[in-house]
Amino acid sequence: QVQLQESGPGLVKTSETLSLTCTVSDYSISSGYYWSWIRQSPGKGLEWIATINYRGTTYYNPSLKSRVAISVDTAKNRFSVKLTSVTAGDTAIYYCARYLGNGFYFDFWGQGTLVTVSS
Amino acid sequence: QSALTQPPSASGSPGQSVTISCTGTSNDVGGYNYVSWYQHHPGKAPKLMIYEVTKRPSGVPDRFSGSKSGNTASLTVSGLQAEDEADYFCSSYAGSNYFFGTGTQVTVL
């Protein structure tokens, strides 16, 4: 059973950069599949942020693309996301998940981590 | 960007069936057979229940079934059980994007 665990600051100041890491257990990222970040906010519901594969090929939500960067560290079996110039609208629960590109679905998710953006 | 529309709530007594709808457009739900459904107990990791409209992952009871007609996908839970009480959300591939539903809270009466 693949396990994913999000980690990072729970509070980020307005205009700064939000950085989160997802550590994967019981599966080697280098073995394949894609890896994604998704967030859930009260105002916008669930929103796909970005996806990356083990080779580093990236895919971004067009509405966030200018502020987001996703990366993968196969040596540490984890992947990360950075979101720049955050505002209160970026306050959300952030989830990481494994994504199956051939069927376009997320088969394993982390429990999520709440990030609050405040001045 | 727009979310897929789901009813906010649905309910049924134990043993009954409940059906949740997920309405999108021809650019997402209607355009691809890549609708998936997730069960979410708050504070826990969401769980995949249905993928590619009708397929069930290993371990998901056959009480859960999915279908699609036009721009609307549906999840049916038959023989409701207490542990089915949770939030459910749909998702759909949309070309260069990926949309999620607004979520439905299912209550077992």
GROMACS .gro file of N, CA and C in nm, chain A residues 70-109:
model
  120
   70ILE      N    1   0.689   2.248  -0.942
   70ILE     CA    2   0.691   2.116  -0.881
   70ILE      C    3   0.822   2.048  -0.915
   71SER      N    4   0.876   1.974  -0.821
   71SER     CA    5   1.004   1.907  -0.842
   71SER      C    6   1.003   1.770  -0.776
   72VAL      N    7   1.095   1.685  -0.817
   72VAL     CA    8   1.103   1.550  -0.763
   72VAL      C    9   1.247   1.520  -0.720
   73ASP      N   10   1.260   1.449  -0.610
   73ASP     CA   11   1.390   1.405  -0.559
   73ASP      C   12   1.383   1.254  -0.544
   74THR      N   13   1.426   1.183  -0.648
   74THR     CA   14   1.414   1.037  -0.646
   74THR      C   15   1.505   0.975  -0.540
   75ALA      N   16   1.617   1.038  -0.509
   75ALA     CA   17   1.709   0.984  -0.408
   75ALA      C   18   1.643   0.978  -0.270
   76LYS      N   19   1.562   1.080  -0.241
   76LYS     CA   20   1.493   1.086  -0.112
   76LYS      C   21   1.349   1.037  -0.121
   77ASN      N   22   1.310   0.994  -0.242
   77ASN     CA   23   1.174   0.942  -0.267
   77ASN      C   24   1.068   1.041  -0.223
   78ARG      N   25   1.081   1.161  -0.269
   78ARG     CA   26   0.985   1.263  -0.234
   78ARG      C   27   0.971   1.364  -0.347
   79PHE      N   28   0.863   1.438  -0.345
   79PHE     CA   29   0.845   1.544  -0.442
   79PHE      C   30   0.790   1.667  -0.370
   80SER      N   31   0.807   1.782  -0.431
   80SER     CA   32   0.778   1.907  -0.363
   80SER      C   33   0.706   2.005  -0.454
   81VAL      N   34   0.645   2.105  -0.391
   81VAL     CA   35   0.578   2.211  -0.465
   81VAL      C   36   0.611   2.345  -0.400
   82LYS      N   37   0.630   2.445  -0.484
   82LYS     CA   38   0.650   2.581  -0.436
   82LYS      C   39   0.548   2.671  -0.505
   83LEU      N   40   0.485   2.756  -0.426
   83LEU     CA   41   0.385   2.850  -0.476
   83LEU      C   42   0.428   2.989  -0.431
   84THR      N   43   0.455   3.075  -0.526
   84THR     CA   44   0.509   3.207  -0.493
   84THR      C   45   0.398   3.311  -0.478
   85SER      N   46   0.434   3.424  -0.418
   85SER     CA   47   0.345   3.540  -0.405
   85SER      C   48   0.208   3.500  -0.353
   86VAL      N   49   0.205   3.430  -0.241
   86VAL     CA   50   0.078   3.379  -0.190
   86VAL      C   51  -0.008   3.490  -0.132
   87THR      N   52  -0.138   3.467  -0.139
   87THR     CA   53  -0.238   3.556  -0.079
   87THR      C   54  -0.331   3.471   0.007
   88ALA      N   55  -0.425   3.539   0.074
   88ALA     CA   56  -0.520   3.466   0.158
   88ALA      C   57  -0.597   3.361   0.077
   89GLY      N   58  -0.612   3.385  -0.051
   89GLY     CA   59  -0.682   3.291  -0.137
   89GLY      C   60  -0.610   3.158  -0.156
   90ASP      N   61  -0.484   3.153  -0.115
   90ASP     CA   62  -0.407   3.028  -0.124
   90ASP      C   63  -0.417   2.947   0.004
   91THR      N   64  -0.490   2.998   0.102
   91THR     CA   65  -0.514   2.920   0.223
   91THR      C   66  -0.597   2.798   0.188
   92ALA      N   67  -0.548   2.681   0.224
   92ALA     CA   68  -0.615   2.558   0.183
   92ALA      C   69  -0.552   2.438   0.252
   93ILE      N   70  -0.619   2.326   0.239
   93ILE     CA   71  -0.557   2.198   0.273
   93ILE      C   72  -0.489   2.148   0.146
   94TYR      N   73  -0.362   2.118   0.156
   94TYR     CA   74  -0.284   2.074   0.041
   94TYR      C   75  -0.262   1.924   0.050
   95TYR      N   76  -0.298   1.854  -0.057
   95TYR     CA   77  -0.283   1.709  -0.065
   95TYR      C   78  -0.179   1.672  -0.171
   96CYS      N   79  -0.105   1.566  -0.144
   96CYS     CA   80  -0.024   1.506  -0.250
   96CYS      C   81  -0.087   1.371  -0.284
   97ALA      N   82  -0.067   1.328  -0.407
   97ALA     CA   83  -0.132   1.206  -0.453
   97ALA      C   84  -0.051   1.143  -0.567
   98ARG      N   85  -0.068   1.012  -0.581
   98ARG     CA   86  -0.010   0.943  -0.697
   98ARG      C   87  -0.113   0.946  -0.809
   99TYR      N   88  -0.068   0.973  -0.928
   99TYR     CA   89  -0.156   0.992  -1.042
   99TYR      C   90  -0.125   0.890  -1.150
  100LEU      N   91  -0.228   0.826  -1.200
  100LEU     CA   92  -0.212   0.729  -1.308
  100LEU      C   93  -0.246   0.795  -1.440
  101GLY      N   94  -0.147   0.825  -1.518
  101GLY     CA   95  -0.167   0.899  -1.641
  101GLY      C   96  -0.244   0.824  -1.747
  102ASN      N   97  -0.243   0.690  -1.744
  102ASN     CA   98  -0.315   0.618  -1.849
  102ASN      C   99  -0.465   0.617  -1.824
  103GLY      N  100  -0.506   0.642  -1.701
  103GLY     CA  101  -0.648   0.644  -1.668
  103GLY      C  102  -0.694   0.777  -1.610
  104PHE      N  103  -0.599   0.867  -1.592
  104PHE     CA  104  -0.630   1.001  -1.544
  104PHE      C  105  -0.704   1.001  -1.411
  105TYR      N  106  -0.648   0.933  -1.311
  105TYR     CA  107  -0.706   0.935  -1.178
  105TYR      C  108  -0.596   0.926  -1.074
  106PHE      N  109  -0.633   0.958  -0.949
  106PHE     CA  110  -0.540   0.961  -0.838
  106PHE      C  111  -0.570   0.841  -0.748
  107ASP      N  112  -0.478   0.747  -0.738
  107ASP     CA  113  -0.512   0.623  -0.667
  107ASP      C  114  -0.469   0.620  -0.521
  108PHE      N  115  -0.372   0.699  -0.483
  108PHE     CA  116  -0.333   0.708  -0.343
  108PHE      C  117  -0.310   0.854  -0.308
  109TRP      N  118  -0.360   0.892  -0.190
  109TRP     CA  119  -0.352   1.030  -0.145
  109TRP      C  120  -0.288   1.038  -0.006
   0.00000   0.00000   0.00000
